[in-house]
mmCIF file of C-alpha atoms and ligand atoms in Angstrom:
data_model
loop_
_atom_site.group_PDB
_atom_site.id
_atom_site.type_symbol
_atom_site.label_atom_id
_atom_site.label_comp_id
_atom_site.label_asym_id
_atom_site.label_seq_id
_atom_site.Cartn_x
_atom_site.Cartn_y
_atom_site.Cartn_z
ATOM 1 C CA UNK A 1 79.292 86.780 -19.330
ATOM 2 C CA UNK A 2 79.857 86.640 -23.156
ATOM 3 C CA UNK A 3 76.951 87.633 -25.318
ATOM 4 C CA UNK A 4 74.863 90.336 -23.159
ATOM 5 C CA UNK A 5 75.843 92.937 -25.622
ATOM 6 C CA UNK A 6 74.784 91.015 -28.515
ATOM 7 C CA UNK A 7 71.051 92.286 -27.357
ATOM 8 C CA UNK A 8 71.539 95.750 -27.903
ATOM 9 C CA UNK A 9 70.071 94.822 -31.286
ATOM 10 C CA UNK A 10 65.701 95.547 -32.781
ATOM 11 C CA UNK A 11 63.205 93.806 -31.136
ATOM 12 C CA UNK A 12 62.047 92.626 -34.022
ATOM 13 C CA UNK A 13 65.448 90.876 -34.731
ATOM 14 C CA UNK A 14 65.216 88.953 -31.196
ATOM 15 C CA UNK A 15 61.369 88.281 -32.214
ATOM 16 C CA UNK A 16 62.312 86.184 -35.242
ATOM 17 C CA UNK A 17 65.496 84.343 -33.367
ATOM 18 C CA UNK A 18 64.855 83.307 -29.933
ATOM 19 C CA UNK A 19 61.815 85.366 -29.162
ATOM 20 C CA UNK A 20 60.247 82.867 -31.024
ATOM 21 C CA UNK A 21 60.037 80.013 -28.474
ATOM 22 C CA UNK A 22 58.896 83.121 -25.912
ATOM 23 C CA UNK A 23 55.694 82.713 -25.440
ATOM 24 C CA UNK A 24 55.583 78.910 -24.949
ATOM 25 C CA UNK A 25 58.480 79.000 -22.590
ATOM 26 C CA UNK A 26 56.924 81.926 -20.726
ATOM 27 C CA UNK A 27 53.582 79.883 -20.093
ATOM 28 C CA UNK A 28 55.138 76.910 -18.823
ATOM 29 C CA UNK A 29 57.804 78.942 -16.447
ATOM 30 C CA UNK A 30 54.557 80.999 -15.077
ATOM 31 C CA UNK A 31 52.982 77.400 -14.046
ATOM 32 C CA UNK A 32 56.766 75.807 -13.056
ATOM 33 C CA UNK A 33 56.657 78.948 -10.609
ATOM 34 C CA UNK A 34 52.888 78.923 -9.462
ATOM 35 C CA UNK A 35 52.137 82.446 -9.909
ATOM 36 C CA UNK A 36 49.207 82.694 -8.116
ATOM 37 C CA UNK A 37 46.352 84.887 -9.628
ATOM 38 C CA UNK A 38 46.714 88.232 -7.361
ATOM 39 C CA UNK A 39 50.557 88.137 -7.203
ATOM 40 C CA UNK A 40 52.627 91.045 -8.188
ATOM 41 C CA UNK A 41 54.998 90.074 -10.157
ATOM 42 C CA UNK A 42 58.705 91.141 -12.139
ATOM 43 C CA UNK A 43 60.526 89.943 -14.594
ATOM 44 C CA UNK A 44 64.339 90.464 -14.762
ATOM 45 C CA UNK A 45 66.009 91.026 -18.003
ATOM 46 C CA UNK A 46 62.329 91.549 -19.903
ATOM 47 C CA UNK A 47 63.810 91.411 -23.422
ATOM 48 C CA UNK A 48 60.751 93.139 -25.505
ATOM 49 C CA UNK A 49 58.532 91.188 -22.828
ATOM 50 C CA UNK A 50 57.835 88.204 -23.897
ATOM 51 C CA UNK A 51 57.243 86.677 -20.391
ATOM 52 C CA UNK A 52 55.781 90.510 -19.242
ATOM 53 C CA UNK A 53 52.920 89.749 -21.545
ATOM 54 C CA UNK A 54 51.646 86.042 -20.299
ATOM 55 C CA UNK A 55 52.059 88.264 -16.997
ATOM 56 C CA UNK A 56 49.826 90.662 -17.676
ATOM 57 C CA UNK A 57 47.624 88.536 -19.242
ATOM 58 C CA UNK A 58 47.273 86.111 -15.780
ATOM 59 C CA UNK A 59 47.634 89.186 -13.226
ATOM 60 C CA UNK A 60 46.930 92.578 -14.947
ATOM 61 C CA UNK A 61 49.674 95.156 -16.281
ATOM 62 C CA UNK A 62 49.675 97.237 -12.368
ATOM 63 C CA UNK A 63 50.110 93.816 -10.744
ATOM 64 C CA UNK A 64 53.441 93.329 -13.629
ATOM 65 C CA UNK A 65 56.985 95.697 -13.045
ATOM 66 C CA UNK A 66 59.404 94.852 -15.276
ATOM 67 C CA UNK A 67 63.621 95.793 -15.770
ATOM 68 C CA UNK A 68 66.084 95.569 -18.692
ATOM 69 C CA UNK A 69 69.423 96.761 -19.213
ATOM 70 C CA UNK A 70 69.488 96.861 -23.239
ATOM 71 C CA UNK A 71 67.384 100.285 -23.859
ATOM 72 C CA UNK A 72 66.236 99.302 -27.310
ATOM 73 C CA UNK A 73 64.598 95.849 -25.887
ATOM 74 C CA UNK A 74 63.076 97.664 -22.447
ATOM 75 C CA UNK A 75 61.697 100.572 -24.733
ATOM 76 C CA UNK A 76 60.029 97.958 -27.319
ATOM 77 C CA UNK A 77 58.482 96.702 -24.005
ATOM 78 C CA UNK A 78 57.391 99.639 -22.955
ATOM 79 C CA UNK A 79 55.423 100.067 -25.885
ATOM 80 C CA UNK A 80 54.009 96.682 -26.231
ATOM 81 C CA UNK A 81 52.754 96.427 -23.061
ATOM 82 C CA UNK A 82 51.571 100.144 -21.632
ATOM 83 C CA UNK A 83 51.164 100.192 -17.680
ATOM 84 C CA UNK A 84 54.003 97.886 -17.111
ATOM 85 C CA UNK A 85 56.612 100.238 -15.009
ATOM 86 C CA UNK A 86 59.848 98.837 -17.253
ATOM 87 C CA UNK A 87 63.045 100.001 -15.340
ATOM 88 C CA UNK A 88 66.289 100.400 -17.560
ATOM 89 C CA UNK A 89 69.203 98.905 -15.185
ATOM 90 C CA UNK A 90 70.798 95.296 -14.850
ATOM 91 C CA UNK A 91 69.432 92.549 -12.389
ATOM 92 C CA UNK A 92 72.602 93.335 -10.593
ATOM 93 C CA UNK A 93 71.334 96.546 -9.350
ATOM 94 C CA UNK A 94 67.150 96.764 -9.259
ATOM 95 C CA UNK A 95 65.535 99.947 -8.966
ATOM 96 C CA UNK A 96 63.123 98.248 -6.798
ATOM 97 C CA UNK A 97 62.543 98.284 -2.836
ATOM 98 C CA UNK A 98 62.672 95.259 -0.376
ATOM 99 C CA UNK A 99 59.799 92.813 -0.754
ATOM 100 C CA UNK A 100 58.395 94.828 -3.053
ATOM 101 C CA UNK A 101 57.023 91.333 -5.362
ATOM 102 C CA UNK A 102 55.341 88.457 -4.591
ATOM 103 C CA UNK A 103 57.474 86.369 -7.108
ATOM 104 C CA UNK A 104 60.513 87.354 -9.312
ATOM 105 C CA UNK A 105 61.372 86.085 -12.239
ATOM 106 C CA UNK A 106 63.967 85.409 -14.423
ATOM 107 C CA UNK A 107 63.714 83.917 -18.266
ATOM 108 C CA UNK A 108 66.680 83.202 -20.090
ATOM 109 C CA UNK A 109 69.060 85.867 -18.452
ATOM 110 C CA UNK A 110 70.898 84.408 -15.849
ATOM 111 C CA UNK A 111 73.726 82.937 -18.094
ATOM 112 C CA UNK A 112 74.119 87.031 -19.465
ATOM 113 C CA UNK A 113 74.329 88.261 -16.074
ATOM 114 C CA UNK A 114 77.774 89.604 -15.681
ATOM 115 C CA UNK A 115 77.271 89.241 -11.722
ATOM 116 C CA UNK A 116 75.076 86.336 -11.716
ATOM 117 C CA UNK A 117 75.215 85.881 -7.686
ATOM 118 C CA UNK A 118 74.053 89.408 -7.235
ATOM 119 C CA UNK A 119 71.723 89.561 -9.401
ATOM 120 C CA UNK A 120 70.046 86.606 -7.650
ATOM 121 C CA UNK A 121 70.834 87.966 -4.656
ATOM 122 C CA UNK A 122 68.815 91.235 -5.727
ATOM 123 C CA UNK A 123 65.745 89.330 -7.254
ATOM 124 C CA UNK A 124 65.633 87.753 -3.643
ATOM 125 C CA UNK A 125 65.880 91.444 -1.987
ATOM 126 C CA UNK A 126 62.783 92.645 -3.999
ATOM 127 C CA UNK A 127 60.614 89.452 -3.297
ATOM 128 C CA UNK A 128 58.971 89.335 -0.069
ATOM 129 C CA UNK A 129 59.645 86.667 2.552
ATOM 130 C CA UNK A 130 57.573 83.873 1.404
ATOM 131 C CA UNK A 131 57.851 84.270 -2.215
ATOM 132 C CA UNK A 132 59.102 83.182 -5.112
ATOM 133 C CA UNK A 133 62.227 83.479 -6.844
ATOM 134 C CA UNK A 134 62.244 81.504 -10.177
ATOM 135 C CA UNK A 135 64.097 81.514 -13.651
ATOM 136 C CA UNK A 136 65.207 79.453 -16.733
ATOM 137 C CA UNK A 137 68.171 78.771 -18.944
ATOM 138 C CA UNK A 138 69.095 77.345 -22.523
ATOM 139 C CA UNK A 139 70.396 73.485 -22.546
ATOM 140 C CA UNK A 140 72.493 75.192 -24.969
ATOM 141 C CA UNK A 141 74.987 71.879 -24.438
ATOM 142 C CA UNK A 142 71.873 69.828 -24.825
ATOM 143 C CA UNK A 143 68.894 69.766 -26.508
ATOM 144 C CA UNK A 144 68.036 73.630 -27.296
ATOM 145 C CA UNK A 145 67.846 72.245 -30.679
ATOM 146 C CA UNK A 146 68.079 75.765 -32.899
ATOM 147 C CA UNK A 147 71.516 76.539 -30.695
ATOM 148 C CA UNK A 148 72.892 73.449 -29.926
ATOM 149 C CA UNK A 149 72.937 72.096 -34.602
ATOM 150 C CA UNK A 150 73.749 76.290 -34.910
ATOM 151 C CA UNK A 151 76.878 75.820 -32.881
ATOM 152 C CA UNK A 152 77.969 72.073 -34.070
ATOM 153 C CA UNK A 153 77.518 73.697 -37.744
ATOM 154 C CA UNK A 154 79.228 76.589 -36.444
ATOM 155 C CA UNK A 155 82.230 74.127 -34.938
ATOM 156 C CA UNK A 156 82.557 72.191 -38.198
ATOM 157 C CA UNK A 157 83.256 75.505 -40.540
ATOM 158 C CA UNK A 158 85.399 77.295 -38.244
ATOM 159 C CA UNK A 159 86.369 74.648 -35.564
ATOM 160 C CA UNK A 160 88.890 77.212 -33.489
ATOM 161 C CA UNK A 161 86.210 80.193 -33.380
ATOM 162 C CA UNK A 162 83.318 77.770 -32.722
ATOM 163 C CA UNK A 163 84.493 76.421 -30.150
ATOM 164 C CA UNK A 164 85.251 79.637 -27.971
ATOM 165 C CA UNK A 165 82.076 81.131 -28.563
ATOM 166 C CA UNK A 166 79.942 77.963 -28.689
ATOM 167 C CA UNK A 167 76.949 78.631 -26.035
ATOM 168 C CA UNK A 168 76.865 75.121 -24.595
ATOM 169 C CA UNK A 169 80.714 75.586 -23.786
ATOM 170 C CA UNK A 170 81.008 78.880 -22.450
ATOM 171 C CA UNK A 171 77.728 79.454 -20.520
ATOM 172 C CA UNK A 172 77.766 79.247 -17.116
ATOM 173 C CA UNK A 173 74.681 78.154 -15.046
ATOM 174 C CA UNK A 174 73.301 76.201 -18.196
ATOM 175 C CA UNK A 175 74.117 72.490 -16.525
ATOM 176 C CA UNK A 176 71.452 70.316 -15.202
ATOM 177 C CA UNK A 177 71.648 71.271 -11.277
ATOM 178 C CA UNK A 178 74.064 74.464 -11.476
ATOM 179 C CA UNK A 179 70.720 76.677 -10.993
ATOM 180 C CA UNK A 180 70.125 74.799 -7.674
ATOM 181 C CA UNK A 181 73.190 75.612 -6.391
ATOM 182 C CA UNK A 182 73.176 79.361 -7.360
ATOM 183 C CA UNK A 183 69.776 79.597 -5.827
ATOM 184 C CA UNK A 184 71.108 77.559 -2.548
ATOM 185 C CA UNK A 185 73.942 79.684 -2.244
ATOM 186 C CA UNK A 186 71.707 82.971 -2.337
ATOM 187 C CA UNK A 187 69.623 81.807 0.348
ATOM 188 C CA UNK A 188 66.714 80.762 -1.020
ATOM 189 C CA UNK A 189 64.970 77.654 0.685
ATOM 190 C CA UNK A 190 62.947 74.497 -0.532
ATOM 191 C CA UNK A 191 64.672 74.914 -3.982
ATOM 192 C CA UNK A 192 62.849 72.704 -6.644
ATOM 193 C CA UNK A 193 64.560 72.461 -10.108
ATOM 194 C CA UNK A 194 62.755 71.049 -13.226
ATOM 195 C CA UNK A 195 63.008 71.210 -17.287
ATOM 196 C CA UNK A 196 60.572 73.181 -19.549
ATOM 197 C CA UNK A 197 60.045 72.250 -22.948
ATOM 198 C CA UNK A 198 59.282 75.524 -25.398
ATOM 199 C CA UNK A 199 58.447 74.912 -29.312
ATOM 200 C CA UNK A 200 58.337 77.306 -32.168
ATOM 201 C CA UNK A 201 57.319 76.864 -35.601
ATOM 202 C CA UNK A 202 59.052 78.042 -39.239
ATOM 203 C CA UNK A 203 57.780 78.587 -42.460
ATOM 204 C CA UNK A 204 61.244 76.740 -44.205
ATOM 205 C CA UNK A 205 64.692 76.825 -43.309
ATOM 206 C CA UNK A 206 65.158 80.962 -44.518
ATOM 207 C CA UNK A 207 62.550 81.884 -41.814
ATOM 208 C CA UNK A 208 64.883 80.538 -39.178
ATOM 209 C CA UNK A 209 68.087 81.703 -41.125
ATOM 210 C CA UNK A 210 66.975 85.429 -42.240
ATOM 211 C CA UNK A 211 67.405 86.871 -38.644
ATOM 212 C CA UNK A 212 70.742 85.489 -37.722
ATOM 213 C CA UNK A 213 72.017 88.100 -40.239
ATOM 214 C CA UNK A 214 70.756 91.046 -38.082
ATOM 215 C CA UNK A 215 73.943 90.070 -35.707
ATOM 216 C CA UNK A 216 71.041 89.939 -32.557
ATOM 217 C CA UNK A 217 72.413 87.296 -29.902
ATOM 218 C CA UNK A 218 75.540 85.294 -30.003
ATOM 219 C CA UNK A 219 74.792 83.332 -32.672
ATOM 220 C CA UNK A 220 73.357 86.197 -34.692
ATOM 221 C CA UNK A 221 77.016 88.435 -33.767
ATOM 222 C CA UNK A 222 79.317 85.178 -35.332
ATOM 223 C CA UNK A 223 77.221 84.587 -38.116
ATOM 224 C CA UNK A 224 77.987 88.175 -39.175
ATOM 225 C CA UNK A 225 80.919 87.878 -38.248
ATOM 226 C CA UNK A 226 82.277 85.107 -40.629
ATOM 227 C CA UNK A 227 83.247 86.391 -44.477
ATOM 228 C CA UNK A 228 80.460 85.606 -47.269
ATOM 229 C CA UNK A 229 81.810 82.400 -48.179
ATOM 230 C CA UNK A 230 82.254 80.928 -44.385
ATOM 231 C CA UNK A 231 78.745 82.317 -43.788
ATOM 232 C CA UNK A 232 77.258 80.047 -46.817
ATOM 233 C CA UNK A 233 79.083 77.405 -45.817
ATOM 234 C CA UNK A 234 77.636 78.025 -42.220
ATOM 235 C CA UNK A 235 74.277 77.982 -43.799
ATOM 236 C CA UNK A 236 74.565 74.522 -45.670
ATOM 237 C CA UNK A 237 76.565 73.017 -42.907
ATOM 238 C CA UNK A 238 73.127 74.385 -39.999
ATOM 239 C CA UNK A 239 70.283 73.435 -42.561
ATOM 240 C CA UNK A 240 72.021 70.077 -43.016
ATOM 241 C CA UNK A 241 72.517 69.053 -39.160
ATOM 242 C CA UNK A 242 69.094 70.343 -38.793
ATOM 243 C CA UNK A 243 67.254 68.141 -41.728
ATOM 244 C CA UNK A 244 64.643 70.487 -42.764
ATOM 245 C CA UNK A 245 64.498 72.765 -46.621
ATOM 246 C CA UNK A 246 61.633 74.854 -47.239
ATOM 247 C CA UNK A 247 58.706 72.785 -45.960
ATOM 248 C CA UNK A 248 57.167 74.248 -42.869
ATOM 249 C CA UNK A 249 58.618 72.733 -39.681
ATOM 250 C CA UNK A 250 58.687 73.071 -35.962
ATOM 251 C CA UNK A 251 61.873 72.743 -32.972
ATOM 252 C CA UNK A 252 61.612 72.349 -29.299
ATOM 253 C CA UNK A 253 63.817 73.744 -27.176
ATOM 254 C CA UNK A 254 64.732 72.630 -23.088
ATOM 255 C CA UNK A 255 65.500 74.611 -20.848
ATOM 256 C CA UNK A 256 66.471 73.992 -17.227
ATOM 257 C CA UNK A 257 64.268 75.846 -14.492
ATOM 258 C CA UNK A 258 65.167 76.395 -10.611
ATOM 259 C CA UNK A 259 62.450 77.958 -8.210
ATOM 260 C CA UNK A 260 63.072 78.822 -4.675
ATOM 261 C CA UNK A 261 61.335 80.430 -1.867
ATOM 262 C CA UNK A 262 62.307 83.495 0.430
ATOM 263 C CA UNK A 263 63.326 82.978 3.507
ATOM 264 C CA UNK A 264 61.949 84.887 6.745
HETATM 265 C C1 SAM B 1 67.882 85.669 -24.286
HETATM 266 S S1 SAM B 1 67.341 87.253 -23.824
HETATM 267 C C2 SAM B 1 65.867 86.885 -22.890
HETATM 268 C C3 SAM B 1 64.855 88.009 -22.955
HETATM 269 C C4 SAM B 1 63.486 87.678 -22.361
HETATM 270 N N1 SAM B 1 63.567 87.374 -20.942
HETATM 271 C C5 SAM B 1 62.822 86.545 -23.109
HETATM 272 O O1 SAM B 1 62.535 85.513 -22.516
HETATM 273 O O2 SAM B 1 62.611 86.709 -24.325
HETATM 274 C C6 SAM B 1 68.489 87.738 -22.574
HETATM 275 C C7 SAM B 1 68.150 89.093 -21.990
HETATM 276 O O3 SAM B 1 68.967 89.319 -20.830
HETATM 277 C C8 SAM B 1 69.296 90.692 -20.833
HETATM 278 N N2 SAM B 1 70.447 90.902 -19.945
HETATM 279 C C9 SAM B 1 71.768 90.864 -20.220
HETATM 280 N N3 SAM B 1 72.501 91.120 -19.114
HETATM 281 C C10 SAM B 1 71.614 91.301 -18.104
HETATM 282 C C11 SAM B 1 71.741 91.624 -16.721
HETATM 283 N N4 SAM B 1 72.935 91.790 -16.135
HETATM 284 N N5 SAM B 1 70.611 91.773 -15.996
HETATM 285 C C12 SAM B 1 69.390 91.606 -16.567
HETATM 286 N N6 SAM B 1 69.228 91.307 -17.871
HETATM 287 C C13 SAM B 1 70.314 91.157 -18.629
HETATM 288 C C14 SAM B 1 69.569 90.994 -22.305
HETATM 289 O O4 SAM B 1 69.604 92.366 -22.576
HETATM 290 C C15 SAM B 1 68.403 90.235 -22.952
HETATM 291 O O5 SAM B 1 67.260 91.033 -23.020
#
């Protein structure tokens, strides 16, 4: 999938972009997935753990494993979060054994797996029969508001390049239902889907800007990728789809969820 090298990047970076809606996403995918106190529990593609820590928080860092494939992001988690075994590797290939988790879990990763199948396949291998398999995506076509006026801004300055790498296009497994039927089609039964609605706030329009500069995710890598005077038109064209100057503010984001259970 396009993108998953656009996280090779600081944590810090992803903190201030999308690691800013983290937290609130990571709360309501816990309850979408009814972790149940006790559980052990992994999350797939960990990023610098934002979902790891409401984890730990509800069942206790030896109750919480956690893998990543970009070392900066599973190294930052490492750190934040000490007693969390953080594997380095893909969701395609988990250095876990079979039924080794109560429920896995999966928060905005999916849609940057480059095997997405398999690596659903493999969070079911891990989970024991009985659990839970459960993750989240972007509406990046939809109403992932940060993403979805970034890339319509992004269309209007350069409408040939926005339009290949524009998230709500490109993204697989970001439609309403397409979840389901990944999770159908790996086996899992009694497959619920849902939506999950994440906020974050800014202190002005430069708080939301400033990291997009660092290159981290794919909106980050065009942004630096356009010459200084697309880049400021970029700017005007975002701020002015978005409606907001220097005043404090806050966005919601959706994202579609999918839960299923193991089979056996
Ligand atoms: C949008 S971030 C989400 C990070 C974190 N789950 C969160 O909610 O903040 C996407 C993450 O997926 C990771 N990723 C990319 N390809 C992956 C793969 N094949 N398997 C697991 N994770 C992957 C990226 O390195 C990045 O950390």
């Amino acid at each position: 999938m396009p993108g998953a090298e656009t996280f090779r990047a600081s944590a810090e970076a992803y903190d201030r972009l999308v690691g800013r809606y983290g937290p609130s996403l990571a709360l309501d995918l816990i309850e979408f997935a009814q972790v149940e106190p006790g559980s052990r529990a992994l999350d797939v593609g960990c990023g610098p753990g934002a979902l790891t820590a409401e984890l730990v928080k509800r069942l206790g860092a030896a109750n919480v494993a956690a893998a990543e494939p970009s070392e900066p992001f599973a190294l930052a988690c490492r750190a934040r979060l000490p007693g969390v075994e953080v594997a380095i590797a893909p969701a395609e290939a988990l250095p876990f054994a079979e039924d080794a988790f109560d429920v896995a879990l999966a928060q905005l990763v999916v849609n940057f797996m480059g095997d997405a199948p398999a690596g659903v396949r493999e969070l079911t291998r891990v989970t024991r029969p009985g659990g839970t398999v459960a993750a989240c995506v972007w509406d990046y076509a939809g109403e992932m508001t940060l993403l979805r006026a970034f890339w319509d801004a992004a269309r209007e300055v350069e409408p040939e390049r926005g339009a290949l790498a524009d998230e709500g296009a490109v993204m697989r497994w970001c439609g309403e239902g397409e979840l389901a039927e990944l999770w159908s089609s790996a086996g899992l039964e009694h497959v619920r889907s849902g939506s999950l609605l994440a906020r974050a706030a800014y202190s002005g329009f430069e708080d939301l800007w400033a990291p997009l500069l660092t290159g981290v995710a794919p909106s980050g890598a065009f942004c630096v990728s356009l010459d200084e005077e697309r880049r400021a038109a970029l700017h005007d064209a975002y701020r002015s789809r978005l409606g907001v100057g220097e005043a404090p503010f806050e966005l919601t984001a959706r994202a579609w969820a999918v839960a299923g259970t193991v089979p056996g």
